[in-house]
């Protein structure tokens, strides 16, 4: 017989089935854990596609195309928002702005000499969002001019120059590397570098400009030496430090340049020359571009060694949920812990005294209470002292039964008892005496 719509549910019935409650709890718990992970990992902060010169940007001056291409070629590409991750192994690609702190940049690069190779890409273009263009997509920019990096305190032995080309002679300048060549996407300006210890990897037209190179500091870099266009002279003994690669012309590997396939091949060649192979990490830094984030408790909760404690907490929550599901249903009504009535009250008080191990302390109050009851029952004066009251009770008892043991003797034996057997025996004798006098 089916229920009618609107019929009240009986008291104690379950409004939801076991499966419905399980689905709600599992789905809610999964969404809550996912929310905590997104907050801790920073993935919930929105898109990094703001048109800047970093790997999260898909504008002309960004490097998202290089990150996607290397990821498709088998490299473990990761965008880094936390400064602590800059000390992770693998190739670190730094794309700082023109006015970042050079000493801070030098400190990060120097710290990585024993961790992994580093590639620094200098900025060249000044850009602004392409908001006036109706067909512009998110992150698109318009180039408004050029700017040279001002990194005082970092590689001060190198100089960077921006060569502006005449409009009448303007064309797409070419670049050359070991076994590779191609064109730059824009001919308005060419950025190059020069200085002591710089070994050329990519040159401009005619070989006059160094568009990319690495620092020859006495280390052993066989992959870079094989790709180098200039002769490498080692001034010191073999050094196990990782190399530092500087890309002066960003259009070689930015989104603007990777519109050409030969530039994509050059980007991969530079990564492989640093000693990183497919499957190994390539880290693109976003902290120098204003997209960094600091560690918090949620971030640490999902990283070793605190990840183990987080997993234990989730496992404990799963066990508690499973136990709650097993007892799902209307709760059973249990009995009272303390029953009604004098008998239950006396039993509970006796049990408390017995568990405390102080049963002998009940003898004196019990004997005094029996004396008080007999004083009232025999109509004796209430102002009598205890000894006088005991003597009066003994006289009344002797008048009724000359062979009966005096009340004072039984009360004294009760007060002197120390074990449960003697206490019970003396208390029964005192109760029998009380009944004899009061009936």
Coordinates of C-alpha atoms in Angstrom, one line a residue:
X1 CA 0.0 0.0 0.0
X2 CA 1.6 3.2 -1.1
X3 CA 1.7 6.5 0.8
X4 CA -0.4 9.4 -0.4
X5 CA 1.3 12.7 -1.2
X6 CA 1.5 14.9 1.8
X7 CA 0.9 12.0 4.3
X8 CA 3.0 12.6 7.5
X9 CA 6.0 10.4 8.1
X10 CA 5.9 8.3 11.2
X11 CA 8.1 9.4 14.1
X12 CA 11.4 7.6 14.0
X13 CA 11.3 6.8 10.3
X14 CA 14.3 7.7 8.0
X15 CA 13.6 10.5 5.5
X16 CA 16.6 9.4 3.3
X17 CA 17.8 6.0 2.3
X18 CA 21.2 4.7 3.2
X19 CA 22.5 5.0 -0.4
X20 CA 21.3 8.7 -0.6
X21 CA 23.1 9.6 2.6
X22 CA 26.2 7.8 1.5
X23 CA 26.2 9.6 -1.9
X24 CA 25.7 13.0 -0.2
X25 CA 28.5 12.5 2.3
X26 CA 31.0 11.1 -0.3
X27 CA 30.3 13.9 -2.8
X28 CA 30.4 16.6 -0.1
X29 CA 33.7 15.3 1.3
X30 CA 35.3 15.0 -2.1
X31 CA 34.3 18.6 -3.0
X32 CA 35.6 19.9 0.3
X33 CA 39.0 18.1 -0.1
X34 CA 39.2 19.4 -3.7
X35 CA 38.5 23.0 -2.5
X36 CA 41.2 22.7 0.1
X37 CA 43.6 21.4 -2.5
X38 CA 42.8 24.2 -5.0
X39 CA 43.3 26.8 -2.3
X40 CA 46.6 25.3 -1.1
X41 CA 48.0 24.7 -4.6
X42 CA 47.0 28.1 -5.9
X43 CA 45.2 26.7 -8.9
X44 CA 42.0 28.5 -7.9
X45 CA 43.6 32.0 -8.3
X46 CA 42.5 32.4 -11.8
X47 CA 44.3 32.5 -15.2
X48 CA 47.8 33.8 -15.5
X49 CA 47.1 34.9 -19.1
X50 CA 47.5 38.6 -18.4
X51 CA 49.6 39.5 -21.5
X52 CA 52.9 39.7 -19.6
X53 CA 56.3 38.2 -20.5
X54 CA 56.0 34.9 -18.7
X55 CA 55.0 31.3 -19.4
X56 CA 51.4 31.8 -18.3
X57 CA 50.8 34.5 -21.0
X58 CA 49.6 33.8 -24.5
X59 CA 50.3 37.2 -25.8
X60 CA 53.2 38.0 -28.2
X61 CA 55.7 38.5 -25.4
X62 CA 54.7 35.4 -23.4
X63 CA 56.1 32.0 -23.3
X64 CA 53.1 29.7 -23.1
X65 CA 53.8 28.3 -26.6
X66 CA 57.2 27.2 -25.5
X67 CA 55.8 25.6 -22.4
X68 CA 53.1 23.8 -24.4
X69 CA 55.6 22.7 -27.0
X70 CA 58.1 21.2 -24.6
X71 CA 55.3 19.5 -22.7
X72 CA 54.2 17.9 -26.0
X73 CA 57.8 16.8 -26.6
X74 CA 57.9 14.8 -23.4
X75 CA 59.4 17.3 -20.9
X76 CA 57.9 17.6 -17.4
X77 CA 56.9 21.3 -17.7
X78 CA 55.7 23.1 -14.6
X79 CA 54.8 26.7 -13.9
X80 CA 56.3 27.9 -10.6
X81 CA 54.5 30.4 -8.4
X82 CA 56.4 29.8 -5.2
X83 CA 60.0 30.9 -4.5
X84 CA 60.7 27.7 -2.6
X85 CA 60.1 25.7 -5.8
X86 CA 62.9 27.6 -7.5
X87 CA 65.4 25.3 -5.7
X88 CA 63.9 22.2 -7.3
X89 CA 66.0 20.1 -9.7
X90 CA 65.7 20.5 -13.5
X91 CA 66.0 23.4 -15.9
X92 CA 64.7 26.7 -14.5
X93 CA 63.6 29.3 -17.1
X94 CA 63.6 32.8 -15.7
X95 CA 61.7 35.5 -17.7
X96 CA 62.1 38.6 -15.4
X97 CA 60.9 42.1 -16.2
X98 CA 63.3 44.9 -17.1
X99 CA 63.4 46.5 -13.7
X100 CA 63.6 43.5 -11.2
X101 CA 66.2 43.4 -8.4
X102 CA 69.4 42.2 -10.0
X103 CA 70.9 41.1 -6.7
X104 CA 67.9 38.9 -5.9
X105 CA 68.1 37.5 -9.4
X106 CA 71.8 36.7 -8.9
X107 CA 71.2 35.1 -5.6
X108 CA 68.7 32.6 -7.1
X109 CA 70.9 31.8 -10.1
X110 CA 74.0 31.3 -7.8
X111 CA 72.0 29.0 -5.5
X112 CA 71.1 26.9 -8.5
X113 CA 74.6 26.2 -9.7
X114 CA 74.6 23.0 -7.6
X115 CA 71.0 22.1 -8.3
X116 CA 70.3 22.4 -12.0
X117 CA 70.8 24.5 -15.1
X118 CA 69.3 28.0 -15.5
X119 CA 68.1 29.8 -18.6
X120 CA 67.5 33.6 -18.3
X121 CA 65.5 35.3 -21.1
X122 CA 65.9 39.1 -21.2
X123 CA 62.9 41.3 -22.0
X124 CA 62.8 43.5 -25.1
X125 CA 59.3 44.7 -25.9
X126 CA 57.0 47.1 -24.0
X127 CA 53.4 46.0 -24.4
X128 CA 49.9 47.1 -23.5
X129 CA 46.6 45.1 -23.7
X130 CA 45.0 45.0 -27.1
X131 CA 41.6 46.3 -25.8
X132 CA 40.9 48.5 -28.8
X133 CA 40.9 45.6 -31.2
X134 CA 37.4 44.0 -31.3
X135 CA 38.8 40.6 -32.4
X136 CA 41.4 40.5 -29.6
X137 CA 41.4 37.5 -27.3
X138 CA 42.2 37.3 -23.7
X139 CA 45.9 38.1 -23.1
X140 CA 46.6 39.7 -26.4
X141 CA 48.9 42.7 -26.4
X142 CA 50.1 45.5 -28.7
X143 CA 53.8 46.3 -28.9
X144 CA 54.6 50.0 -28.1
X145 CA 58.4 50.1 -27.9
X146 CA 61.6 48.5 -26.6
X147 CA 63.3 48.4 -23.3
X148 CA 66.6 47.0 -22.2
X149 CA 67.0 45.1 -18.8
X150 CA 68.3 47.1 -15.9
X151 CA 69.6 44.3 -13.7
X152 CA 72.4 45.9 -11.7
X153 CA 74.2 43.3 -9.6
X154 CA 73.5 40.4 -12.0
X155 CA 76.1 39.5 -14.7
X156 CA 77.5 43.0 -14.7
X157 CA 80.3 41.8 -17.0
X158 CA 77.8 41.5 -19.8
X159 CA 76.3 44.3 -21.8
X160 CA 72.9 44.3 -23.7
X161 CA 72.2 46.4 -26.7
X162 CA 69.1 47.0 -28.8
X163 CA 69.8 47.8 -32.4
X164 CA 67.0 49.7 -34.1
X165 CA 66.8 49.1 -37.9
X166 CA 66.0 51.8 -40.4
X167 CA 62.6 51.5 -41.9
X168 CA 64.0 51.5 -45.5
X169 CA 66.3 48.6 -44.7
X170 CA 64.0 46.9 -42.3
X171 CA 63.4 43.2 -42.9
X172 CA 63.2 40.0 -40.9
X173 CA 66.7 39.4 -39.4
X174 CA 68.0 35.9 -39.5
X175 CA 69.5 33.8 -36.8
X176 CA 72.0 30.9 -37.0
X177 CA 72.8 28.1 -34.5
X178 CA 74.6 24.7 -34.8
X179 CA 72.6 23.0 -37.6
X180 CA 69.6 25.3 -37.3
X181 CA 68.7 28.7 -38.8
X182 CA 65.6 30.8 -39.1
X183 CA 64.0 34.3 -39.1
X184 CA 62.9 36.5 -36.3
X185 CA 59.2 37.5 -36.4
X186 CA 59.9 41.3 -36.1
X187 CA 62.6 43.4 -37.8
X188 CA 62.1 46.7 -35.9
X189 CA 64.7 45.9 -33.2
X190 CA 67.4 43.3 -32.5
X191 CA 68.6 42.6 -29.0
X192 CA 72.1 41.1 -28.5
X193 CA 74.6 40.7 -25.7
X194 CA 78.4 40.8 -25.3
X195 CA 81.0 40.5 -22.6
X196 CA 83.7 38.5 -20.9
X197 CA 83.1 34.8 -20.6
X198 CA 80.1 34.7 -23.0
X199 CA 80.1 31.8 -25.4
X200 CA 77.9 32.2 -28.4
X201 CA 75.1 29.7 -29.1
X202 CA 72.9 31.7 -31.5
X203 CA 74.2 34.5 -33.7
X204 CA 72.5 37.1 -35.8
X205 CA 72.9 37.9 -39.5
X206 CA 76.6 38.0 -40.4
X207 CA 77.7 36.6 -37.1
X208 CA 78.1 40.0 -35.6
X209 CA 75.6 39.7 -32.8
X210 CA 75.2 37.1 -30.0
X211 CA 71.5 36.4 -29.6
X212 CA 72.0 33.6 -27.1
X213 CA 74.9 32.1 -25.2
X214 CA 76.2 30.6 -22.0
X215 CA 78.7 31.7 -19.4
X216 CA 82.1 29.9 -19.7
X217 CA 83.1 29.8 -16.0
X218 CA 85.5 26.9 -16.2
X219 CA 82.8 24.2 -16.0
X220 CA 82.4 21.1 -18.2
X221 CA 79.3 21.5 -20.4
X222 CA 79.6 19.0 -23.2
X223 CA 76.1 19.5 -24.7
X224 CA 76.5 23.3 -24.8
X225 CA 80.1 23.0 -26.1
X226 CA 78.8 20.8 -29.0
X227 CA 76.2 23.5 -29.8
X228 CA 78.5 26.5 -29.4
X229 CA 79.5 28.6 -32.4
X230 CA 82.5 30.1 -30.7
X231 CA 85.5 28.2 -29.4
X232 CA 85.3 27.4 -25.7
X233 CA 88.4 28.0 -23.6
X234 CA 88.5 26.6 -20.1
X235 CA 90.5 28.5 -17.6
X236 CA 90.1 26.2 -14.6
X237 CA 89.8 22.6 -13.6
X238 CA 86.7 20.6 -14.1
X239 CA 83.8 22.0 -12.3
X240 CA 80.5 20.2 -11.6
X241 CA 78.4 23.4 -11.5
X242 CA 75.4 23.5 -13.8
X243 CA 75.4 26.0 -16.6
X244 CA 73.8 29.4 -17.0
X245 CA 72.3 30.2 -20.4
X246 CA 71.3 33.7 -21.4
X247 CA 68.9 34.3 -24.3
X248 CA 69.2 38.0 -25.2
X249 CA 66.8 38.0 -28.1
X250 CA 63.4 36.9 -26.6
X251 CA 61.8 36.6 -30.0
X252 CA 63.8 33.4 -30.5
X253 CA 61.6 31.5 -28.1
X254 CA 58.6 33.6 -27.1
X255 CA 55.1 33.2 -28.5
X256 CA 55.9 35.8 -31.2
X257 CA 58.8 33.7 -32.5
X258 CA 57.4 30.2 -32.0
X259 CA 54.9 30.9 -34.7
X260 CA 57.7 29.5 -36.9
X261 CA 58.6 25.8 -36.5
X262 CA 62.4 26.4 -36.8
X263 CA 62.2 28.6 -33.7
X264 CA 60.4 25.8 -31.8
X265 CA 63.2 23.5 -32.8
X266 CA 65.7 26.0 -31.5
X267 CA 63.9 26.3 -28.1
X268 CA 64.1 22.5 -27.7
X269 CA 67.7 22.5 -28.8
X270 CA 68.6 25.0 -26.1
X271 CA 66.7 23.0 -23.5
X272 CA 68.5 19.8 -24.5
X273 CA 71.9 21.5 -24.6
X274 CA 71.4 22.5 -20.9
X275 CA 71.6 18.8 -20.1
X276 CA 67.9 18.2 -19.6
X277 CA 66.3 15.3 -21.4
X278 CA 62.6 14.4 -22.1
X279 CA 60.9 13.3 -18.9
X280 CA 63.0 15.6 -16.7
X281 CA 61.5 18.8 -15.2
X282 CA 61.5 22.2 -16.9
X283 CA 60.4 24.9 -14.5
X284 CA 59.0 28.2 -15.8
X285 CA 59.2 30.9 -13.2
X286 CA 56.2 33.3 -12.6
X287 CA 57.4 34.9 -9.3
X288 CA 59.5 37.6 -11.0
X289 CA 56.4 38.6 -13.0
X290 CA 54.2 39.3 -10.0
X291 CA 52.4 36.0 -9.9
X292 CA 54.1 34.4 -6.9
X293 CA 52.4 33.1 -3.8
X294 CA 53.7 32.3 -0.4
X295 CA 53.4 29.1 1.6
X296 CA 50.5 28.6 3.9
X297 CA 49.2 25.7 6.0
X298 CA 47.1 24.3 3.2
X299 CA 50.0 24.4 0.8
X300 CA 52.2 22.5 3.3
X301 CA 49.4 20.0 4.0
X302 CA 49.6 18.7 0.5
X303 CA 53.4 18.5 0.3
X304 CA 55.9 16.0 1.9
X305 CA 56.5 15.4 4.7
X306 CA 53.1 16.8 5.9
X307 CA 51.3 14.9 3.2
X308 CA 51.5 11.7 5.2
X309 CA 49.7 13.4 8.2
X310 CA 47.0 14.7 5.8
X311 CA 46.5 11.2 4.3
X312 CA 46.2 9.8 7.9
X313 CA 43.6 12.4 8.7
X314 CA 41.6 11.6 5.6
X315 CA 41.8 7.9 6.4
X316 CA 40.6 8.5 9.9
X317 CA 37.7 10.5 8.6
X318 CA 36.8 7.7 6.2
X319 CA 36.8 5.2 9.1
X320 CA 34.5 7.4 11.1
X321 CA 32.2 7.8 8.2
X322 CA 32.1 4.1 7.6
X323 CA 31.2 3.4 11.3
X324 CA 28.5 6.1 11.2
X325 CA 27.1 4.4 8.1
X326 CA 27.0 1.0 9.7
X327 CA 24.8 2.3 12.6
X328 CA 22.6 4.4 10.2
X329 CA 19.0 4.3 11.1
X330 CA 16.7 5.3 14.0
X331 CA 18.6 5.2 17.3
X332 CA 17.4 2.6 19.8
X333 CA 16.0 4.0 23.0
X334 CA 18.1 2.8 25.9
X335 CA 17.2 2.3 29.5
X336 CA 17.8 4.8 32.3
X337 CA 21.3 4.8 33.8
X338 CA 19.7 5.3 37.2
X339 CA 16.3 3.7 37.8
X340 CA 13.5 5.4 39.8
X341 CA 12.7 4.5 43.4
X342 CA 14.3 4.2 46.9
X343 CA 15.7 0.7 46.2
X344 CA 17.7 2.0 43.1
X345 CA 18.9 5.0 45.1
X346 CA 20.1 2.8 48.0
X347 CA 21.7 0.4 45.6
X348 CA 23.6 3.1 43.7
X349 CA 24.8 4.7 47.0
X350 CA 25.9 1.3 48.3
X351 CA 27.7 0.6 45.0
X352 CA 29.5 3.9 45.3
X353 CA 30.6 3.2 48.8
X354 CA 31.7 -0.3 47.9
X355 CA 33.8 0.9 44.9
X356 CA 35.4 3.6 47.0
X357 CA 36.8 1.0 49.5
X358 CA 35.6 3.0 52.5
X359 CA 32.9 0.7 53.8
X360 CA 34.1 0.9 57.4
X361 CA 33.4 4.6 57.6
X362 CA 29.7 3.7 57.5
X363 CA 29.7 2.1 60.9
X364 CA 29.7 5.2 63.1
X365 CA 26.9 7.1 61.2
X366 CA 24.8 3.9 61.1
X367 CA 25.1 3.4 64.9
X368 CA 24.4 7.1 65.6
X369 CA 21.3 7.0 63.3
X370 CA 20.0 3.9 65.1
X371 CA 20.4 5.6 68.5
X372 CA 18.5 8.7 67.2
X373 CA 15.6 6.6 66.0
X374 CA 15.4 4.7 69.3
X375 CA 15.5 8.0 71.2
X376 CA 12.5 9.2 69.3
X377 CA 10.7 5.8 69.4
X378 CA 11.1 5.5 73.2
X379 CA 10.2 9.2 73.8
X380 CA 13.5 9.9 75.6
X381 CA 14.7 13.5 76.0
X382 CA 16.5 14.7 72.9
X383 CA 19.0 16.7 75.0
X384 CA 20.6 13.6 76.4
X385 CA 24.3 13.0 75.8
X386 CA 25.3 9.9 73.7
X387 CA 26.4 8.0 76.8
X388 CA 23.2 8.8 78.7
X389 CA 21.1 7.9 75.7
X390 CA 22.9 4.5 75.3
X391 CA 22.2 3.8 79.1
X392 CA 18.5 4.7 78.8
X393 CA 18.1 2.4 75.7
X394 CA 19.9 -0.4 77.6
X395 CA 17.5 0.0 80.5
X396 CA 14.5 -0.1 78.2
X397 CA 15.8 -3.2 76.5
X398 CA 16.6 -4.9 79.8
X399 CA 13.1 -4.3 81.0
X400 CA 11.7 -6.1 78.0
X401 CA 14.3 -8.9 77.6
X402 CA 16.7 -9.5 80.5
X403 CA 18.7 -12.0 78.3
X404 CA 19.2 -9.6 75.4
X405 CA 22.7 -8.1 74.8
X406 CA 22.8 -4.4 75.6
X407 CA 22.4 -1.8 72.8
X408 CA 25.7 -0.1 73.8
X409 CA 27.7 -3.3 73.4
X410 CA 26.2 -4.0 69.9
X411 CA 26.8 -0.4 68.8
X412 CA 30.4 -0.5 70.1
X413 CA 31.0 -3.8 68.2
X414 CA 29.6 -2.2 65.0
X415 CA 31.9 0.9 65.4
X416 CA 34.9 -1.3 65.9
X417 CA 34.3 -3.5 62.8
X418 CA 36.7 -3.1 59.9
X419 CA 35.7 -5.7 57.3
X420 CA 32.4 -6.2 55.5
X421 CA 31.6 -9.5 57.3
X422 CA 31.8 -8.0 60.8
X423 CA 30.0 -4.8 59.7
X424 CA 27.1 -6.7 58.2
X425 CA 26.8 -9.1 61.2
X426 CA 26.8 -6.2 63.7
X427 CA 24.4 -4.1 61.6
X428 CA 21.9 -7.0 61.5
X429 CA 22.1 -7.4 65.3
X430 CA 21.5 -3.7 65.8
X431 CA 18.5 -3.8 63.4
X432 CA 17.1 -6.8 65.4
X433 CA 17.5 -4.9 68.6
X434 CA 15.7 -1.9 67.1
X435 CA 12.8 -4.0 65.9
X436 CA 12.5 -5.6 69.4
X437 CA 12.2 -2.1 71.0
X438 CA 9.9 -0.5 68.5
X439 CA 7.3 -3.2 67.9

